[in-house]
Amino acid sequence: MKALLVRKDDEGKTSAAVEEIAESDLPDGDVTVAVEYSTVNYKDGLCIGPGAGLVRTYPHVPGIDFAGTVEASDDDRYKPGDKVVLTGWRVGEAHWGGYAEKARVKADWLVPLPDGLDARAAMAVGTAGLTAMLAVMALEDQGVKPGDGPVLVTGAAGGVGSVATAILANLGYEVAAVTGRAEQADYLRSLGATEIVAREELSEVTRKPLESERWAGCVDAVAGAMLGRVLKQMKYGGSVAAIGLAGGAAIEGALITPFILRGVNLLGIDSVMQPYENRVRAWQRIASDLPMDKLEAMIEPATLGDLPKLGKDILKGQVKGRVVVTVAG
Ligand code: NDP
């Protein structure tokens, strides 16, 4: 069967190419899945390319998420023919992932495909979309609701940002989308954004303790200087769901003032180790709250052979929306 295999040479340089592998090469697990679709997330870019400490052993099959059909199962919860989706649990990093025609994984890591989503739609959502939903749910838990004021989405034309924009708009929030790509403004409006904010407007590190109140909530995929600025612009009692660090691992220019003078909440979102119940709840919310026409508009189709280039593109912030990789067939 075909797989995207990443190899590391004696000098530590990695290279990725589509190769034939045998089913016996797959790692141990309770369930074997015939993979139909996978996707390209930021972490996949790291695992296809430099590894970045995520990949421990080579050769490696990346792909941090996949959807497909159970082919064989040693676990009572799954039987051949069941449709399943997998995100997280370090699959595609510490365990071979979705960039192969079959994957063998622990049954605990799988979720049955929710009603209303087929395998392709589930991967159009993928890890990025699950994370976007978890972020929206975290804002809701803090009491952020439609009518409170605009909710900002940073890195909006990327995977998490696109899905967060569409979900929030569908739930009735006023969505302000930050992008560094002015040419994606129409795309973001088509997903439901009512305001487009240029990345430069929020990229400067300032020493001000607070700025004018603008945002009731925020889904932040970027961190860095932008998160430092956004925190100072939050409305009283507002919440920021921090999901990623596409713009840097630090929160530059941040001060304590928004937290003690405006009661701002900073919520960290992790999609990797989410317990089964949370993942099922989030997938059901996705099936009900993410309009399929908006999801369709985000899809960029790809094949296994496209992955070496796409891995580089996503690390440069050049991928729009959600790449859906057809693995089987
Ligand atoms: P994408 O590359 O699809 O999106 C990131 C977006 O951020 C880009 O499209 C771009 O959007 C913007 N961006 C990129 N570089 C910069 C920069 N230097 N400064 C400001 N903005 C920038 O990635 P994903 O959406 O898949 O992931 C986003 C982040 O979330 C990553 O850090 C990823 O590792 C993390 N993540 C975390 C998860 C979790 O469980 N917490 C799960 C999934 C992802 P635009 O062009 O519109 O400005």
JSON list of N, CA and C and ligand atoms in Angstrom, two decimals, residues 41-43 127-128 131 155-161 178-181 199 221-222 226 243-247 269-272 314 317 319 321, ligand 1:
[
{"chain": "A", "resi": 41, "resn": "ASN", "atom": "N", "xyz": [-2.27, 19.88, 8.63]},
{"chain": "A", "resi": 41, "resn": "ASN", "atom": "CA", "xyz": [-2.29, 20.85, 9.72]},
{"chain": "A", "resi": 41, "resn": "ASN", "atom": "C", "xyz": [-0.87, 21.39, 9.89]},
{"chain": "A", "resi": 42, "resn": "TYR", "atom": "N", "xyz": [-0.75, 22.45, 10.67]},
{"chain": "A", "resi": 42, "resn": "TYR", "atom": "CA", "xyz": [0.56, 23.06, 10.91]},
{"chain": "A", "resi": 42, "resn": "TYR", "atom": "C", "xyz": [1.57, 22.02, 11.42]},
{"chain": "A", "resi": 43, "resn": "LYS", "atom": "N", "xyz": [1.11, 21.18, 12.36]},
{"chain": "A", "resi": 43, "resn": "LYS", "atom": "CA", "xyz": [2.01, 20.15, 12.92]},
{"chain": "A", "resi": 43, "resn": "LYS", "atom": "C", "xyz": [2.45, 19.15, 11.86]},
{"chain": "A", "resi": 127, "resn": "THR", "atom": "N", "xyz": [-8.35, 18.16, 12.60]},
{"chain": "A", "resi": 127, "resn": "THR", "atom": "CA", "xyz": [-7.84, 18.66, 13.88]},
{"chain": "A", "resi": 127, "resn": "THR", "atom": "C", "xyz": [-8.06, 20.17, 14.01]},
{"chain": "A", "resi": 128, "resn": "ALA", "atom": "N", "xyz": [-7.84, 20.88, 12.92]},
{"chain": "A", "resi": 128, "resn": "ALA", "atom": "CA", "xyz": [-8.00, 22.34, 12.97]},
{"chain": "A", "resi": 128, "resn": "ALA", "atom": "C", "xyz": [-9.44, 22.70, 13.35]},
{"chain": "A", "resi": 131, "resn": "THR", "atom": "N", "xyz": [-10.36, 21.82, 16.91]},
{"chain": "A", "resi": 131, "resn": "THR", "atom": "CA", "xyz": [-9.76, 22.81, 17.82]},
{"chain": "A", "resi": 131, "resn": "THR", "atom": "C", "xyz": [-10.58, 24.10, 17.80]},
{"chain": "A", "resi": 155, "resn": "GLY", "atom": "N", "xyz": [-5.24, 34.79, 12.43]},
{"chain": "A", "resi": 155, "resn": "GLY", "atom": "CA", "xyz": [-4.83, 33.72, 11.50]},
{"chain": "A", "resi": 155, "resn": "GLY", "atom": "C", "xyz": [-6.04, 33.20, 10.77]},
{"chain": "A", "resi": 156, "resn": "ALA", "atom": "N", "xyz": [-6.95, 34.13, 10.41]},
{"chain": "A", "resi": 156, "resn": "ALA", "atom": "CA", "xyz": [-8.30, 33.73, 10.00]},
{"chain": "A", "resi": 156, "resn": "ALA", "atom": "C", "xyz": [-8.35, 32.93, 8.70]},
{"chain": "A", "resi": 157, "resn": "ALA", "atom": "N", "xyz": [-7.44, 33.20, 7.75]},
{"chain": "A", "resi": 157, "resn": "ALA", "atom": "CA", "xyz": [-7.51, 32.46, 6.48]},
{"chain": "A", "resi": 157, "resn": "ALA", "atom": "C", "xyz": [-6.90, 31.07, 6.60]},
{"chain": "A", "resi": 158, "resn": "GLY", "atom": "N", "xyz": [-6.26, 30.76, 7.73]},
{"chain": "A", "resi": 158, "resn": "GLY", "atom": "CA", "xyz": [-5.70, 29.43, 7.95]},
{"chain": "A", "resi": 158, "resn": "GLY", "atom": "C", "xyz": [-6.78, 28.43, 8.35]},
{"chain": "A", "resi": 159, "resn": "GLY", "atom": "N", "xyz": [-6.34, 27.22, 8.71]},
{"chain": "A", "resi": 159, "resn": "GLY", "atom": "CA", "xyz": [-7.29, 26.14, 8.99]},
{"chain": "A", "resi": 159, "resn": "GLY", "atom": "C", "xyz": [-8.17, 26.39, 10.20]},
{"chain": "A", "resi": 160, "resn": "VAL", "atom": "N", "xyz": [-7.57, 26.60, 11.37]},
{"chain": "A", "resi": 160, "resn": "VAL", "atom": "CA", "xyz": [-8.36, 26.82, 12.58]},
{"chain": "A", "resi": 160, "resn": "VAL", "atom": "C", "xyz": [-9.18, 28.09, 12.42]},
{"chain": "A", "resi": 161, "resn": "GLY", "atom": "N", "xyz": [-8.54, 29.14, 11.89]},
{"chain": "A", "resi": 161, "resn": "GLY", "atom": "CA", "xyz": [-9.22, 30.43, 11.74]},
{"chain": "A", "resi": 161, "resn": "GLY", "atom": "C", "xyz": [-10.43, 30.36, 10.84]},
{"chain": "A", "resi": 178, "resn": "VAL", "atom": "N", "xyz": [-8.83, 38.58, 11.38]},
{"chain": "A", "resi": 178, "resn": "VAL", "atom": "CA", "xyz": [-7.51, 39.17, 11.12]},
{"chain": "A", "resi": 178, "resn": "VAL", "atom": "C", "xyz": [-6.79, 38.34, 10.08]},
{"chain": "A", "resi": 179, "resn": "THR", "atom": "N", "xyz": [-6.28, 38.99, 9.05]},
{"chain": "A", "resi": 179, "resn": "THR", "atom": "CA", "xyz": [-5.50, 38.25, 8.05]},
{"chain": "A", "resi": 179, "resn": "THR", "atom": "C", "xyz": [-4.35, 39.11, 7.55]},
{"chain": "A", "resi": 180, "resn": "GLY", "atom": "N", "xyz": [-3.25, 38.42, 7.20]},
{"chain": "A", "resi": 180, "resn": "GLY", "atom": "CA", "xyz": [-2.13, 39.10, 6.57]},
{"chain": "A", "resi": 180, "resn": "GLY", "atom": "C", "xyz": [-2.27, 39.05, 5.06]},
{"chain": "A", "resi": 181, "resn": "ARG", "atom": "N", "xyz": [-3.33, 38.41, 4.58]},
{"chain": "A", "resi": 181, "resn": "ARG", "atom": "CA", "xyz": [-3.51, 38.25, 3.13]},
{"chain": "A", "resi": 181, "resn": "ARG", "atom": "C", "xyz": [-4.78, 39.00, 2.70]},
{"chain": "A", "resi": 199, "resn": "ARG", "atom": "N", "xyz": [-3.45, 42.36, 9.34]},
{"chain": "A", "resi": 199, "resn": "ARG", "atom": "CA", "xyz": [-2.51, 41.84, 10.33]},
{"chain": "A", "resi": 199, "resn": "ARG", "atom": "C", "xyz": [-1.62, 42.94, 10.91]},
{"chain": "A", "resi": 221, "resn": "ALA", "atom": "N", "xyz": [-4.95, 32.08, 16.90]},
{"chain": "A", "resi": 221, "resn": "ALA", "atom": "CA", "xyz": [-4.10, 31.01, 16.34]},
{"chain": "A", "resi": 221, "resn": "ALA", "atom": "C", "xyz": [-2.65, 31.46, 16.22]},
{"chain": "A", "resi": 222, "resn": "VAL", "atom": "N", "xyz": [-2.35, 32.69, 16.64]},
{"chain": "A", "resi": 222, "resn": "VAL", "atom": "CA", "xyz": [-1.10, 33.33, 16.24]},
{"chain": "A", "resi": 222, "resn": "VAL", "atom": "C", "xyz": [-0.14, 33.61, 17.39]},
{"chain": "A", "resi": 226, "resn": "MET", "atom": "N", "xyz": [0.73, 39.84, 18.34]},
{"chain": "A", "resi": 226, "resn": "MET", "atom": "CA", "xyz": [-0.71, 40.05, 18.14]},
{"chain": "A", "resi": 226, "resn": "MET", "atom": "C", "xyz": [-1.51, 39.72, 19.40]},
{"chain": "A", "resi": 243, "resn": "ILE", "atom": "N", "xyz": [-5.15, 29.07, 20.83]},
{"chain": "A", "resi": 243, "resn": "ILE", "atom": "CA", "xyz": [-5.03, 27.71, 20.31]},
{"chain": "A", "resi": 243, "resn": "ILE", "atom": "C", "xyz": [-3.68, 27.45, 19.64]},
{"chain": "A", "resi": 244, "resn": "GLY", "atom": "N", "xyz": [-2.97, 28.51, 19.22]},
{"chain": "A", "resi": 244, "resn": "GLY", "atom": "CA", "xyz": [-1.76, 28.25, 18.43]},
{"chain": "A", "resi": 244, "resn": "GLY", "atom": "C", "xyz": [-0.74, 29.34, 18.49]},
{"chain": "A", "resi": 245, "resn": "LEU", "atom": "N", "xyz": [0.37, 29.11, 17.79]},
{"chain": "A", "resi": 245, "resn": "LEU", "atom": "CA", "xyz": [1.50, 30.04, 17.89]},
{"chain": "A", "resi": 245, "resn": "LEU", "atom": "C", "xyz": [2.13, 30.26, 16.52]},
{"chain": "A", "resi": 246, "resn": "ALA", "atom": "N", "xyz": [1.29, 30.39, 15.49]},
{"chain": "A", "resi": 246, "resn": "ALA", "atom": "CA", "xyz": [1.81, 30.58, 14.13]},
{"chain": "A", "resi": 246, "resn": "ALA", "atom": "C", "xyz": [2.67, 31.84, 14.02]},
{"chain": "A", "resi": 247, "resn": "GLY", "atom": "N", "xyz": [2.47, 32.80, 14.94]},
{"chain": "A", "resi": 247, "resn": "GLY", "atom": "CA", "xyz": [3.24, 34.06, 14.89]},
{"chain": "A", "resi": 247, "resn": "GLY", "atom": "C", "xyz": [4.30, 34.14, 15.97]},
{"chain": "A", "resi": 269, "resn": "ILE", "atom": "N", "xyz": [-6.21, 26.09, 24.84]},
{"chain": "A", "resi": 269, "resn": "ILE", "atom": "CA", "xyz": [-7.00, 25.00, 24.24]},
{"chain": "A", "resi": 269, "resn": "ILE", "atom": "C", "xyz": [-6.07, 23.91, 23.71]},
{"chain": "A", "resi": 270, "resn": "ASP", "atom": "N", "xyz": [-6.28, 22.68, 24.13]},
{"chain": "A", "resi": 270, "resn": "ASP", "atom": "CA", "xyz": [-5.49, 21.55, 23.64]},
{"chain": "A", "resi": 270, "resn": "ASP", "atom": "C", "xyz": [-6.41, 20.50, 23.02]},
{"chain": "A", "resi": 271, "resn": "SER", "atom": "N", "xyz": [-6.20, 20.22, 21.75]},
{"chain": "A", "resi": 271, "resn": "SER", "atom": "CA", "xyz": [-7.07, 19.22, 21.11]},
{"chain": "A", "resi": 271, "resn": "SER", "atom": "C", "xyz": [-6.46, 17.83, 21.16]},
{"chain": "A", "resi": 272, "resn": "VAL", "atom": "N", "xyz": [-5.20, 17.72, 21.59]},
{"chain": "A", "resi": 272, "resn": "VAL", "atom": "CA", "xyz": [-4.47, 16.46, 21.42]},
{"chain": "A", "resi": 272, "resn": "VAL", "atom": "C", "xyz": [-4.96, 15.38, 22.39]},
{"chain": "A", "resi": 314, "resn": "ILE", "atom": "N", "xyz": [2.51, 25.23, 4.48]},
{"chain": "A", "resi": 314, "resn": "ILE", "atom": "CA", "xyz": [1.73, 25.54, 5.70]},
{"chain": "A", "resi": 314, "resn": "ILE", "atom": "C", "xyz": [2.65, 26.17, 6.76]},
{"chain": "A", "resi": 317, "resn": "GLY", "atom": "N", "xyz": [2.68, 29.78, 6.34]},
{"chain": "A", "resi": 317, "resn": "GLY", "atom": "CA", "xyz": [1.39, 30.48, 6.44]},
{"chain": "A", "resi": 317, "resn": "GLY", "atom": "C", "xyz": [0.74, 30.72, 5.09]},
{"chain": "A", "resi": 319, "resn": "VAL", "atom": "N", "xyz": [-1.07, 28.37, 3.26]},
{"chain": "A", "resi": 319, "resn": "VAL", "atom": "CA", "xyz": [-2.19, 27.49, 2.92]},
{"chain": "A", "resi": 319, "resn": "VAL", "atom": "C", "xyz": [-3.49, 28.17, 3.31]},
{"chain": "A", "resi": 321, "resn": "GLY", "atom": "N", "xyz": [-7.52, 27.87, 4.17]},
{"chain": "A", "resi": 321, "resn": "GLY", "atom": "CA", "xyz": [-8.60, 26.96, 4.56]},
{"chain": "A", "resi": 321, "resn": "GLY", "atom": "C", "xyz": [-8.09, 25.59, 4.94]},
{"chain": "B", "resi": 1, "resn": "NDP", "atom": "P1", "xyz": [-2.51, 27.45, 9.29]},
{"chain": "B", "resi": 1, "resn": "NDP", "atom": "O1", "xyz": [-1.12, 27.59, 8.78]},
{"chain": "B", "resi": 1, "resn": "NDP", "atom": "O2", "xyz": [-3.55, 26.88, 8.42]},
{"chain": "B", "resi": 1, "resn": "NDP", "atom": "O3", "xyz": [-3.03, 28.88, 9.79]},
{"chain": "B", "resi": 1, "resn": "NDP", "atom": "C1", "xyz": [-2.22, 29.78, 10.51]},
{"chain": "B", "resi": 1, "resn": "NDP", "atom": "C2", "xyz": [-2.53, 31.18, 10.02]},
{"chain": "B", "resi": 1, "resn": "NDP", "atom": "O4", "xyz": [-1.88, 32.13, 10.87]},
{"chain": "B", "resi": 1, "resn": "NDP", "atom": "C3", "xyz": [-1.96, 31.46, 8.62]},
{"chain": "B", "resi": 1, "resn": "NDP", "atom": "O5", "xyz": [-2.81, 31.01, 7.60]},
{"chain": "B", "resi": 1, "resn": "NDP", "atom": "C4", "xyz": [-1.90, 32.99, 8.67]},
{"chain": "B", "resi": 1, "resn": "NDP", "atom": "O6", "xyz": [-3.23, 33.48, 8.47]},
{"chain": "B", "resi": 1, "resn": "NDP", "atom": "C5", "xyz": [-1.51, 33.28, 10.13]},
{"chain": "B", "resi": 1, "resn": "NDP", "atom": "N1", "xyz": [-0.08, 33.49, 10.30]},
{"chain": "B", "resi": 1, "resn": "NDP", "atom": "C6", "xyz": [0.92, 32.71, 9.87]},
{"chain": "B", "resi": 1, "resn": "NDP", "atom": "N2", "xyz": [2.12, 33.22, 10.24]},
{"chain": "B", "resi": 1, "resn": "NDP", "atom": "C7", "xyz": [1.84, 34.36, 10.90]},
{"chain": "B", "resi": 1, "resn": "NDP", "atom": "C8", "xyz": [2.66, 35.36, 11.53]},
{"chain": "B", "resi": 1, "resn": "NDP", "atom": "N3", "xyz": [4.00, 35.28, 11.53]},
{"chain": "B", "resi": 1, "resn": "NDP", "atom": "N4", "xyz": [2.05, 36.40, 12.14]},
{"chain": "B", "resi": 1, "resn": "NDP", "atom": "C9", "xyz": [0.70, 36.50, 12.16]},
{"chain": "B", "resi": 1, "resn": "NDP", "atom": "N5", "xyz": [-0.12, 35.60, 11.56]},
{"chain": "B", "resi": 1, "resn": "NDP", "atom": "C10", "xyz": [0.46, 34.55, 10.97]},
{"chain": "B", "resi": 1, "resn": "NDP", "atom": "O7", "xyz": [-2.39, 26.60, 10.65]},
{"chain": "B", "resi": 1, "resn": "NDP", "atom": "P2", "xyz": [-3.57, 25.98, 11.52]},
{"chain": "B", "resi": 1, "resn": "NDP", "atom": "O8", "xyz": [-4.75, 26.88, 11.47]},
{"chain": "B", "resi": 1, "resn": "NDP", "atom": "O9", "xyz": [-3.72, 24.55, 11.22]},
{"chain": "B", "resi": 1, "resn": "NDP", "atom": "O10", "xyz": [-2.91, 26.09, 12.98]},
{"chain": "B", "resi": 1, "resn": "NDP", "atom": "C11", "xyz": [-2.70, 27.37, 13.57]},
{"chain": "B", "resi": 1, "resn": "NDP", "atom": "C12", "xyz": [-1.91, 27.20, 14.86]},
{"chain": "B", "resi": 1, "resn": "NDP", "atom": "O11", "xyz": [-2.68, 26.43, 15.78]},
{"chain": "B", "resi": 1, "resn": "NDP", "atom": "C13", "xyz": [-0.57, 26.47, 14.71]},
{"chain": "B", "resi": 1, "resn": "NDP", "atom": "O12", "xyz": [0.35, 27.06, 15.61]},
{"chain": "B", "resi": 1, "resn": "NDP", "atom": "C14", "xyz": [-0.90, 25.06, 15.13]},
{"chain": "B", "resi": 1, "resn": "NDP", "atom": "O13", "xyz": [0.22, 24.34, 15.60]},
{"chain": "B", "resi": 1, "resn": "NDP", "atom": "C15", "xyz": [-1.91, 25.33, 16.24]},
{"chain": "B", "resi": 1, "resn": "NDP", "atom": "N6", "xyz": [-2.84, 24.23, 16.51]},
{"chain": "B", "resi": 1, "resn": "NDP", "atom": "C16", "xyz": [-3.09, 23.95, 17.81]},
{"chain": "B", "resi": 1, "resn": "NDP", "atom": "C17", "xyz": [-4.00, 22.99, 18.16]},
{"chain": "B", "resi": 1, "resn": "NDP", "atom": "C18", "xyz": [-4.31, 22.76, 19.60]},
{"chain": "B", "resi": 1, "resn": "NDP", "atom": "O14", "xyz": [-4.77, 21.69, 19.96]},
{"chain": "B", "resi": 1, "resn": "NDP", "atom": "N7", "xyz": [-4.13, 23.75, 20.44]},
{"chain": "B", "resi": 1, "resn": "NDP", "atom": "C19", "xyz": [-4.63, 22.14, 17.13]},
{"chain": "B", "resi": 1, "resn": "NDP", "atom": "C20", "xyz": [-4.40, 22.60, 15.76]},
{"chain": "B", "resi": 1, "resn": "NDP", "atom": "C21", "xyz": [-3.50, 23.60, 15.48]},
{"chain": "B", "resi": 1, "resn": "NDP", "atom": "P3", "xyz": [-3.54, 34.82, 7.62]},
{"chain": "B", "resi": 1, "resn": "NDP", "atom": "O15", "xyz": [-2.82, 34.63, 6.32]},
{"chain": "B", "resi": 1, "resn": "NDP", "atom": "O16", "xyz": [-5.01, 34.88, 7.52]},
{"chain": "B", "resi": 1, "resn": "NDP", "atom": "O17", "xyz": [-2.95, 35.97, 8.43]}
]
